[in-house]
Every structure is written in C-alpha cells, then in structure tokens.
XYZ file of C-alpha atoms in Angstrom:
408
model
C -23.969 -13.958 57.511
C -20.274 -13.127 57.356
C -19.450 -16.568 55.942
C -22.133 -16.129 53.290
C -20.573 -12.869 52.174
C -17.145 -14.463 52.043
C -18.438 -17.372 49.943
C -20.169 -14.895 47.609
C -16.992 -12.812 47.190
C -14.907 -15.927 46.621
C -17.349 -17.106 43.952
C -17.257 -13.702 42.225
C -13.462 -13.754 42.264
C -13.420 -17.271 40.821
C -15.820 -16.227 38.053
C -13.669 -13.216 37.225
C -10.506 -15.343 37.058
C -12.265 -17.939 34.925
C -13.522 -15.258 32.519
C -10.022 -13.838 32.231
C -8.532 -17.250 31.516
C -11.222 -18.064 28.967
C -10.684 -14.717 27.260
C -6.936 -15.322 27.049
C -7.532 -18.838 25.707
C -9.984 -17.526 23.098
C -7.504 -14.879 21.960
C -4.740 -17.459 21.681
C -6.939 -19.821 19.659
C -7.898 -17.125 17.162
C -4.406 -15.654 16.911
C -5.426 -12.251 18.273
C -2.464 -10.173 19.397
C -0.748 -6.798 19.074
C 2.013 -6.522 16.496
C 5.014 -4.225 16.631
C 7.151 -2.856 13.822
C 9.793 -0.315 12.991
C 8.664 1.543 9.881
C 10.270 4.035 7.559
C 8.068 7.118 7.615
C 9.391 8.402 4.290
C 10.619 11.676 5.819
C 14.061 10.675 7.097
C 12.846 9.135 10.335
C 12.130 5.645 11.605
C 9.142 5.167 13.904
C 8.039 2.361 16.222
C 4.376 1.445 15.805
C 1.945 -1.091 17.207
C -0.962 -2.568 15.289
C -3.762 -5.087 15.796
C -3.474 -8.609 14.432
C -5.833 -11.557 14.325
C -5.174 -14.815 12.462
C -8.938 -15.284 12.323
C -9.220 -12.509 9.715
C -7.884 -14.924 7.105
C -10.615 -17.483 7.633
C -13.277 -14.888 6.774
C -14.546 -13.338 3.537
C -11.619 -11.734 1.705
C -13.948 -9.402 -0.218
C -14.951 -7.599 2.993
C -12.784 -4.583 3.832
C -11.284 -4.840 7.328
C -9.828 -1.625 8.652
C -7.658 -3.302 11.278
C -6.166 -5.554 8.595
C -5.537 -2.480 6.433
C -3.699 -0.801 9.332
C -1.605 -3.921 9.968
C -0.810 -4.208 6.260
C 0.266 -0.567 6.130
C 2.596 -1.125 9.091
C 4.157 -4.152 7.374
C 4.500 -2.196 4.121
C 6.276 0.612 5.968
C 8.546 -1.902 7.706
C 9.460 -3.407 4.314
C 11.599 -0.342 3.573
C 13.990 -1.385 6.355
C 15.997 -4.209 4.839
C 18.372 -6.443 6.741
C 18.460 -9.671 8.712
C 15.921 -9.686 11.559
C 15.045 -6.012 11.076
C 12.044 -4.155 9.733
C 9.422 -6.403 8.223
C 11.356 -9.596 8.988
C 11.246 -8.826 12.709
C 7.591 -7.764 12.544
C 6.517 -11.002 10.850
C 8.540 -13.130 13.252
C 6.865 -11.342 16.155
C 3.472 -12.277 14.680
C 4.397 -15.958 14.720
C 5.421 -16.385 11.083
C 8.194 -18.799 10.194
C 10.289 -19.353 7.087
C 10.878 -15.618 6.779
C 12.902 -15.014 3.627
C 13.903 -11.748 1.931
C 14.663 -11.221 -1.765
C 16.366 -8.492 -3.819
C 17.223 -6.129 -1.001
C 20.659 -5.615 -2.535
C 20.131 -6.341 -6.248
C 22.537 -5.684 -9.072
C 21.948 -2.533 -11.110
C 20.695 -4.691 -13.971
C 18.187 -6.597 -11.827
C 16.935 -3.537 -9.926
C 15.018 -2.289 -12.961
C 13.045 -5.506 -13.401
C 12.500 -6.737 -9.868
C 11.194 -5.562 -6.513
C 12.429 -6.281 -3.003
C 10.049 -8.407 -0.936
C 9.702 -10.845 1.940
C 7.855 -14.175 2.169
C 6.778 -15.820 5.431
C 4.305 -18.534 6.513
C 2.176 -19.448 9.516
C -0.599 -21.920 10.340
C -4.095 -20.483 10.852
C -6.736 -21.538 13.423
C -8.467 -23.752 10.835
C -5.150 -25.570 10.150
C -4.672 -24.006 6.721
C -1.579 -21.912 6.014
C -1.144 -18.194 5.429
C 1.701 -16.829 3.315
C 2.610 -13.172 3.735
C 4.027 -11.379 0.698
C 5.242 -7.909 1.694
C 6.749 -5.833 -1.105
C 9.014 -2.823 -0.649
C 8.411 0.368 -2.586
C 11.017 2.700 -4.026
C 13.117 4.859 -1.759
C 12.819 8.164 -3.614
C 9.395 9.746 -4.080
C 10.365 11.394 -7.384
C 11.007 7.990 -8.975
C 7.327 8.079 -9.951
C 8.457 9.409 -13.356
C 9.523 5.852 -14.279
C 5.873 4.835 -13.869
C 5.259 6.315 -17.308
C 7.142 3.464 -19.025
C 4.085 1.301 -19.633
C 5.354 -0.936 -22.424
C 3.017 -2.485 -24.994
C 1.299 -5.218 -22.975
C -1.993 -5.142 -21.064
C -0.172 -4.503 -17.765
C 2.530 -1.985 -16.915
C 5.736 -3.535 -18.286
C 8.096 -2.664 -15.421
C 5.694 -3.714 -12.677
C 4.690 -6.870 -14.586
C 8.330 -7.981 -14.864
C 8.723 -7.535 -11.112
C 5.498 -9.509 -10.536
C 6.685 -12.378 -12.729
C 10.040 -12.547 -10.949
C 8.253 -12.610 -7.577
C 5.803 -15.340 -8.610
C 8.656 -17.514 -9.894
C 10.447 -17.175 -6.560
C 7.199 -17.868 -4.689
C 6.905 -21.235 -6.396
C 10.531 -22.003 -5.516
C 9.827 -20.939 -1.929
C 6.895 -23.354 -1.700
C 8.928 -26.180 -3.237
C 11.815 -25.610 -0.826
C 9.333 -25.535 2.075
C 7.700 -28.781 0.983
C 4.349 -27.093 0.302
C 2.393 -29.293 -2.113
C -1.011 -30.867 -2.628
C -3.917 -29.799 -0.446
C -1.753 -27.439 1.601
C -0.888 -25.532 -1.567
C -4.470 -25.601 -2.847
C -5.879 -24.179 0.402
C -3.099 -21.618 0.914
C -4.209 -18.127 2.017
C -2.199 -15.036 1.077
C -1.713 -11.598 2.565
C -0.229 -9.399 -0.157
C 0.687 -5.794 0.543
C 3.033 -2.971 -0.416
C 3.368 0.800 -0.699
C 4.048 2.905 -3.825
C 5.933 0.737 -6.364
C 5.513 -2.092 -3.867
C 1.773 -1.466 -3.979
C 1.794 -1.628 -7.766
C 3.583 -4.987 -7.789
C 1.347 -6.198 -4.940
C -1.769 -5.342 -6.943
C -0.543 -7.230 -10.017
C 0.589 -10.191 -7.908
C -2.763 -10.395 -6.125
C -4.611 -10.124 -9.439
C -2.553 -12.944 -10.957
C -3.114 -15.249 -7.972
C -6.830 -14.388 -7.878
C -7.281 -14.978 -11.613
C -5.385 -18.251 -11.250
C -8.046 -19.612 -8.914
C -6.673 -18.459 -5.575
C -9.728 -17.996 -3.336
C -7.805 -16.948 -0.249
C -6.020 -13.814 -1.469
C -6.242 -10.826 0.901
C -4.633 -7.785 -0.734
C -4.169 -4.247 0.581
C -2.110 -1.796 -1.467
C -1.149 1.770 -0.594
C -0.222 4.742 -2.801
C 0.011 2.513 -5.868
C 0.244 4.012 -9.352
C -1.959 2.671 -12.126
C -0.792 -0.762 -13.240
C -2.918 -1.908 -16.176
C -4.750 -0.949 -19.353
C -7.538 -3.354 -18.377
C -8.571 -2.159 -14.909
C -11.399 -4.114 -13.321
C -13.135 -4.347 -9.979
C -15.298 -7.313 -10.956
C -13.601 -10.540 -9.961
C -11.000 -8.674 -7.892
C -13.163 -7.447 -5.015
C -10.549 -8.875 -2.631
C -7.959 -6.253 -3.657
C -8.268 -2.952 -1.800
C -6.198 -0.049 -3.146
C -5.923 2.831 -0.681
C -5.071 5.953 -2.670
C -5.343 9.734 -2.510
C -6.221 12.215 -5.217
C -3.665 14.519 -3.580
C -0.935 11.953 -4.252
C 0.398 12.423 -7.780
C 1.872 8.899 -7.803
C -1.603 7.343 -7.655
C -2.764 9.340 -10.671
C -0.085 8.245 -13.121
C -0.114 6.705 -15.636
C -3.201 8.736 -16.421
C -6.740 7.420 -16.348
C -7.222 9.335 -19.613
C -4.853 6.814 -21.187
C -7.127 3.998 -20.037
C -4.914 3.071 -17.086
C -6.118 1.946 -13.686
C -5.835 -0.743 -11.008
C -7.321 -4.158 -10.351
C -9.714 -4.206 -7.418
C -11.474 -1.560 -5.339
C -10.035 1.959 -4.999
C -10.566 3.524 -1.560
C -9.846 7.264 -1.396
C -8.334 9.086 1.565
C -10.105 12.292 2.641
C -9.823 15.449 0.562
C -11.576 18.757 1.086
C -13.416 18.291 -2.203
C -15.000 15.024 -1.025
C -15.394 15.693 2.720
C -16.473 19.334 2.673
C -16.924 20.882 6.130
C -15.859 17.666 7.876
C -12.393 17.779 6.325
C -10.751 20.266 8.720
C -11.478 18.172 11.818
C -10.322 15.000 10.040
C -7.122 16.659 8.846
C -6.356 17.913 12.370
C -6.552 14.380 13.762
C -4.376 13.018 10.987
C -1.842 15.831 11.416
C -1.438 15.070 15.136
C -0.696 11.454 14.305
C 1.689 12.440 11.491
C 3.605 14.847 13.745
C 3.937 12.191 16.449
C 5.374 9.752 13.884
C 7.731 12.092 12.042
C 8.511 14.927 14.435
C 7.200 17.499 11.991
C 3.755 18.634 10.810
C 2.121 17.395 7.635
C 2.905 19.740 4.713
C -0.238 20.659 2.767
C 0.064 21.996 -0.768
C 0.667 25.730 -1.084
C -1.600 25.628 -4.131
C -4.646 23.428 -3.333
C -5.114 22.572 -7.013
C -1.423 21.751 -7.590
C -1.890 18.052 -8.354
C -4.775 18.691 -10.747
C -2.576 21.223 -12.571
C 0.271 18.703 -12.768
C -2.050 16.050 -14.167
C -3.433 18.537 -16.698
C 0.079 19.454 -17.847
C 1.019 15.784 -18.244
C -2.166 15.146 -20.210
C -1.378 17.989 -22.601
C 2.211 16.858 -23.054
C 1.144 13.294 -23.802
C -2.533 12.941 -24.819
C -2.123 9.156 -25.015
C 0.283 6.473 -23.859
C 1.817 5.708 -27.244
C 4.679 7.059 -29.290
C 7.857 8.966 -28.565
C 6.006 11.734 -26.745
C 5.508 9.480 -23.693
C 9.191 8.558 -23.605
C 10.112 12.236 -23.870
C 7.702 13.111 -21.094
C 9.256 10.454 -18.864
C 12.747 11.810 -19.579
C 11.615 15.387 -19.007
C 9.888 14.704 -15.685
C 12.709 12.470 -14.518
C 15.295 15.163 -15.199
C 17.044 12.912 -17.726
C 18.284 15.628 -20.060
C 20.804 13.341 -21.755
C 18.086 10.795 -22.479
C 15.785 13.553 -23.717
C 18.471 14.839 -26.087
C 19.015 11.320 -27.435
C 15.283 10.867 -28.028
C 15.114 14.140 -29.910
C 17.997 13.164 -32.161
C 16.473 9.766 -32.876
C 12.989 11.087 -33.583
C 13.128 14.610 -34.875
C 9.499 14.686 -36.097
C 8.096 13.730 -32.719
C 10.394 16.254 -31.102
C 9.102 18.935 -33.462
C 5.485 18.068 -32.673
C 6.157 17.979 -28.957
C 8.659 20.803 -28.842
C 6.698 24.014 -28.400
C 4.080 22.398 -26.225
C 6.754 20.778 -24.037
C 8.642 24.008 -23.584
C 5.513 25.917 -22.577
C 4.151 23.254 -20.258
C 7.477 22.351 -18.666
C 7.861 26.026 -17.825
C 4.622 25.636 -15.836
C 5.200 22.129 -14.486
C 8.813 22.333 -13.297
C 8.346 25.297 -10.913
C 5.162 23.689 -9.596
C 7.008 20.446 -8.840
C 9.703 22.405 -7.022
C 7.265 24.593 -5.086
C 5.131 21.668 -3.947
C 7.885 19.131 -3.217
C 7.145 19.082 0.540
C 3.426 18.593 -0.102
C 4.158 15.772 -2.545
C 6.263 13.999 0.085
C 3.558 14.277 2.773
C 0.835 13.134 0.384
C 2.751 10.049 -0.772
C 4.963 8.928 2.101
C 4.222 5.997 4.410
C 3.638 8.306 7.382
C 0.912 10.173 5.498
C -1.029 7.034 4.625
C -0.451 5.419 8.017
C -1.608 8.575 9.813
C -4.852 8.775 7.839
C -5.543 5.107 8.608
C -4.821 5.246 12.340
C -5.932 8.745 13.411
C -9.460 7.762 14.419
C -10.746 7.625 17.990
C -13.451 4.995 17.494
C -14.095 2.014 15.187
C -17.119 3.875 13.817
C -14.911 6.793 12.699
C -12.493 4.378 11.065
C -15.309 2.612 9.230
C -16.607 5.956 7.951
C -13.241 6.692 6.305
C -14.057 4.742 3.135
C -17.821 4.383 3.549
C -18.595 6.264 0.331
C -16.331 4.086 -1.832
C -17.441 0.832 -0.231
C -21.102 1.772 -0.621
C -20.602 2.489 -4.316
C-alpha cells in the first residue's frame, strides 16, 4: 500500500514537472514574456515599469484592439523620451529580443528639428518566421508646444507632421536596405508603430501611409495625438487605434470644426460626462497608479469645463483653418509676441478683423491656461495615459475601458 502511494505521488510530481516544462516551452515558442522599461512620466520623474509582451500578437488580426499590446506600446512610447545609447526605448526593445536597434534625430540641428521627429527602429523574427519592425516615435518635451499644432499648411495632412513622416519613411527604406531586407521578407514585414503626443501624430500618419501602401501587417497604437489630417477616416484604417482624452487639449487641436481629425479608431479615456456615477471609482484607481509612478497625485482641473472653454475660445478666434487669423492664433497661444507683431504689420486688415475679438478672448483664455496648467500636464503627460491604461484589477475591467468606442 505504501509503495502504491509513493508511485502515485511520484507520478503526480512528474506530471507537474512536465506541465511546467511544456508551459515554459509554449511561452518561449510564442514569444510571451514580461518587458521592462524606464519611462519619462512627463512630470519631472523617471519611472521603472513592467509590461506584458507576446510575439504572437503580431500574427493575429491587426484590426482587433488588444489592451495588453496598447499597454506595452504606451510603455515604449514613454521610454522613447529617454534618448541615449542603450537607454530608454533602446534598452526596452533589446530586452524584448529585438536586434538592429537604431535611433534617429535625438540630437538634431535647429533647422532639422522643425521638420523631423526622433524615433527608433528595431527588428525581430516572429514565431511564424516573418519579421516585425518596431517604429517608436518620441513626442515633444514641453506640453505647451501644442500651439505649433495649429500650423496645418495647405495639404490634406498636417504639414509639420507630414514632413516628419516623410523623413521617417525615407530612413526606414534606408534601414531595410542596410539590413538586407528585400523580396518576400519585405513584403511580409509586420510593423508596430507607436508614439505619444507629437510622436503619436507622426505615428498615425506613418501607419496610415504604410497601410494605404498595401501593408497588411501594420499594428498602430497612438497616445495623446493631436489631429493630423483634413481627411480623417476610420474605414480602411481599422488597424490604427488612437487613445485620446477629451480632457486633453492637445487631442482636440487642430479643431474638429475645421474638418481635422485622425486616421483610424479613436478610443476615449474615461471622463465624468461619459462614465457618470462609475467615474469616481475609476478615477480613484487611476490616481493611485499615477501617484505611484510620479510621487504626486493627479491634478484634476479646477474648472471642470476648462478644456471646453479653451476650445470655444480658439474656435471664436479662428472659425476656420485658413488665413492670417490662424497664424496669429498660433503666435498668440505660443507666446510669440514678436511673431504676432510681425504678422500684424504684414497684414493689417486681418489684424483689424481679428483685433477686438482676440483681445477679448485672450483676456479669457490666457488666465485659464495659467490657472489650469497643472491639470493640462496631468491630462496630457505619459503618466496620465499610462495610469488610465494599467489601473485595472482584472482583464474584464481593462476591456470595459473602451467598450463603448469599440462597439460603435
């Protein structure tokens, strides 16, 4: 009887060990692991984060939103702000098994900075033997640089962001050539494209260009991106997920009233207006995560309707995206008084038409911007977006975050 028990226990132990080994083998074959990254939180602190990763994601439908992939993309986007050899996003990608990690434009000339973005390319082989290229784009360092987003240009896409996209795509082709990527390998290439703020804007345009060019394996997740195009469309770009917040002024300029928007699907972070009674509990969870990351609590707006008032003032100052009024508005909001004076001298009629309205509305807008500066930082910074994405206790809670937008 005793020997029977011993044989039974030994068999159970063997089964358990076999299951463990099989599980580890399965994880290795699918590329499942935990990633680590140092990210800039956007509030003068660097944080260490961990995030899920699975190479198998990129062999599945790219038009299906994956919350774990969104969280990983946000971590990489936050790490992109930390430039340098083997630091920030370079270290994070290397830890995930990527090779050929190469950074661009982290220390550009003053001339190039206005028409390019900083970004990193890296490659790795997937379980199905195809290749994945990561394109992680850094955003701007100062949250008030959103005023430059008003310089749309005359083309279908935002001129400044489009120039940065074109520069990136040209370097991507050079990167593939230098890496010997041609033929079938190039045709079957998968892409992860991500970025925050200005990086999100350039990421959205880059993903749209690759998707429109026949790329079937483009997985794009953007965060806090401003509007990027006069021809926004979800159809045909269902693989681009833009995570935005109506409490983040950056995501609402250039204005939708001017016909501006984004390619792909917009997914909105919680607001009291949309979540109602459930908002307080959600905010509390997010705030705990935010405080752990930054060492300080999330700063809500003193005036709950502050962003709507800012948008209304901008709309009244510039009813459309054409003419000198938009340039004056950009100079006014950017604090470029010298540039504003020059515009007035060069276009006196437009200045006269804008003058009284600008004086009255800037008297309302400027104090509001100053009063709500802390709230604007919390609403736009990497820590704010990352905390909303990762504050949930269960997968079901995480899936409910964007359920309304995905259902629509």
